[in-house]
C-alpha cells in the first residue's frame, strides 16, 4: 500500500512540474526581428520572423549587400521539436530558391533572445563558385 502511495505521489509531482515549465519554446518564440551579432558579416545580416495563419510562421531574410542589405523575400519557416509529442520547438528550417543558387537554412533557438543559423548554399548557375556552408549567431531586437 505504501509503495502504491509513493507511486501516486510521484506521478502527481511529475504532472504538476510538467504543467509549470516556463522554459519551453513554442513556435511563437521565433517571432521577432533578429540581428546578426557580427556587424561586419558578409552573410545574412537580419531575420524577420512573423506569425502566419494558424500556428505557421514566415521568415524574411536579409543578406549583406552595398549600399544596403539585399532582401531575399519571405518564405515559410517550419519548426521542430525533438519527438512527435514534443511541442517545445527549438529548431526550424526554410529554403530559398534563387535563380543562381539554392540556400537551405537551419535555425536553433539558443539562450534567451539568441539563435544560431546555419546556411547551406548550392550554386546552380554554372559560375564554378564552390558550394558553401556558414554558421552565424543572432540576437533578438
Coordinates of C-alpha atoms in Angstrom, one line a residue:
X1 CA 0.0 0.0 0.0
X2 CA 2.8 2.4 0.9
X3 CA 4.5 1.6 -2.4
X4 CA 1.4 2.5 -4.3
X5 CA 1.0 5.8 -2.4
X6 CA 4.6 6.8 -3.3
X7 CA 3.9 5.9 -7.0
X8 CA 0.7 8.1 -7.0
X9 CA 2.6 11.0 -5.3
X10 CA 5.4 10.7 -7.8
X11 CA 3.1 10.8 -10.8
X12 CA 1.3 13.8 -9.3
X13 CA 4.5 15.6 -8.8
X14 CA 5.7 14.9 -12.4
X15 CA 2.4 16.1 -13.8
X16 CA 2.5 19.3 -11.7
X17 CA 6.0 20.1 -12.8
X18 CA 5.2 19.5 -16.4
X19 CA 2.4 22.0 -16.3
X20 CA 4.5 24.8 -15.0
X21 CA 7.6 24.6 -17.2
X22 CA 8.1 28.2 -18.5
X23 CA 11.4 27.4 -20.3
X24 CA 9.7 25.6 -23.1
X25 CA 9.8 27.2 -26.5
X26 CA 6.7 27.3 -28.7
X27 CA 6.9 28.2 -32.4
X28 CA 5.9 31.8 -31.5
X29 CA 9.3 32.2 -29.6
X30 CA 10.9 32.5 -33.1
X31 CA 8.7 35.6 -33.9
X32 CA 10.6 38.9 -34.0
X33 CA 13.5 40.7 -35.6
X34 CA 16.9 39.1 -35.2
X35 CA 20.2 40.8 -35.9
X36 CA 23.5 39.2 -36.7
X37 CA 25.9 39.6 -33.7
X38 CA 28.7 40.2 -36.2
X39 CA 28.1 43.7 -37.6
X40 CA 30.8 43.0 -40.2
X41 CA 29.2 39.8 -41.6
X42 CA 29.3 39.3 -45.4
X43 CA 26.5 36.8 -45.0
X44 CA 23.0 37.1 -43.5
X45 CA 22.5 40.3 -41.6
X46 CA 18.9 40.1 -40.4
X47 CA 16.0 37.8 -40.0
X48 CA 12.3 38.9 -39.5
X49 CA 10.0 36.1 -38.3
X50 CA 6.3 36.7 -38.4
X51 CA 3.2 34.7 -37.5
X52 CA 1.2 33.5 -40.4
X53 CA -2.3 31.8 -40.3
X54 CA -2.8 29.2 -37.6
X55 CA 0.4 28.2 -35.9
X56 CA 2.5 28.8 -39.0
X57 CA 5.5 31.2 -39.4
X58 CA 7.1 33.2 -42.2
X59 CA 10.7 34.4 -42.3
X60 CA 12.2 37.2 -44.3
X61 CA 15.9 37.1 -44.7
X62 CA 18.3 40.0 -45.5
X63 CA 21.9 39.5 -46.7
X64 CA 24.9 41.8 -46.8
X65 CA 24.9 44.0 -49.9
X66 CA 26.0 47.5 -50.7
X67 CA 24.8 50.2 -50.2
X68 CA 22.0 48.4 -48.3
X69 CA 21.1 44.9 -47.4
X70 CA 19.6 42.6 -50.0
X71 CA 16.0 41.4 -49.3
X72 CA 15.7 37.7 -50.1
X73 CA 11.9 37.8 -49.7
X74 CA 9.6 35.8 -47.5
X75 CA 9.5 32.0 -47.1
X76 CA 7.7 29.6 -44.8
X77 CA 9.5 28.7 -41.6
X78 CA 8.9 25.1 -40.3
X79 CA 9.6 24.4 -36.7
X80 CA 10.6 21.1 -35.0
X81 CA 10.5 19.5 -31.6
X82 CA 12.6 16.5 -30.6
X83 CA 9.8 14.0 -30.9
X84 CA 6.4 13.6 -32.4
X85 CA 4.9 14.6 -29.0
X86 CA 7.3 17.5 -28.3
X87 CA 5.7 20.9 -28.5
X88 CA 8.9 22.5 -27.3
X89 CA 10.1 23.6 -30.8
X90 CA 13.6 24.9 -30.7
X91 CA 14.7 24.2 -34.3
X92 CA 13.4 25.4 -37.7
X93 CA 14.2 25.2 -41.4
X94 CA 13.5 27.1 -44.5
X95 CA 14.7 27.1 -48.1
X96 CA 15.3 29.9 -50.6
X97 CA 15.4 29.0 -54.3
X98 CA 17.0 31.9 -56.1
X99 CA 17.8 31.9 -59.8
X100 CA 21.6 31.4 -59.2
X101 CA 21.6 29.3 -56.0
X102 CA 19.5 27.4 -53.5
X103 CA 20.1 28.1 -49.8
X104 CA 18.8 25.9 -47.1
X105 CA 18.7 27.4 -43.6
X106 CA 18.6 25.7 -40.2
X107 CA 17.8 27.7 -37.1
X108 CA 18.2 26.7 -33.5
X109 CA 17.0 28.8 -30.6
X110 CA 19.8 29.4 -28.0
X111 CA 19.7 31.1 -24.7
X112 CA 17.2 34.0 -24.2
X113 CA 17.0 36.2 -27.2
X114 CA 19.7 34.3 -29.1
X115 CA 19.6 32.0 -32.1
X116 CA 22.1 30.2 -34.3
X117 CA 21.7 29.9 -38.0
X118 CA 23.5 27.5 -40.3
X119 CA 23.2 28.1 -44.1
X120 CA 24.0 25.7 -46.9
X121 CA 24.3 27.3 -50.4
X122 CA 24.4 25.3 -53.6
X123 CA 25.2 27.3 -56.8
X124 CA 23.2 26.3 -59.9
X125 CA 24.3 29.0 -62.4
X126 CA 27.4 27.2 -63.8
X127 CA 29.6 30.0 -62.3
X128 CA 32.1 27.5 -60.9
X129 CA 31.7 29.0 -57.4
X130 CA 32.0 26.5 -54.7
X131 CA 29.0 25.4 -52.6
X132 CA 29.5 26.5 -49.0
X133 CA 28.1 26.5 -45.5
X134 CA 28.2 29.2 -42.8
X135 CA 27.2 29.5 -39.2
X136 CA 26.1 32.8 -37.6
X137 CA 24.7 34.0 -34.3
X138 CA 21.8 36.4 -34.0
X139 CA 20.2 38.4 -31.1
X140 CA 16.6 39.4 -30.9
X141 CA 16.0 43.2 -31.1

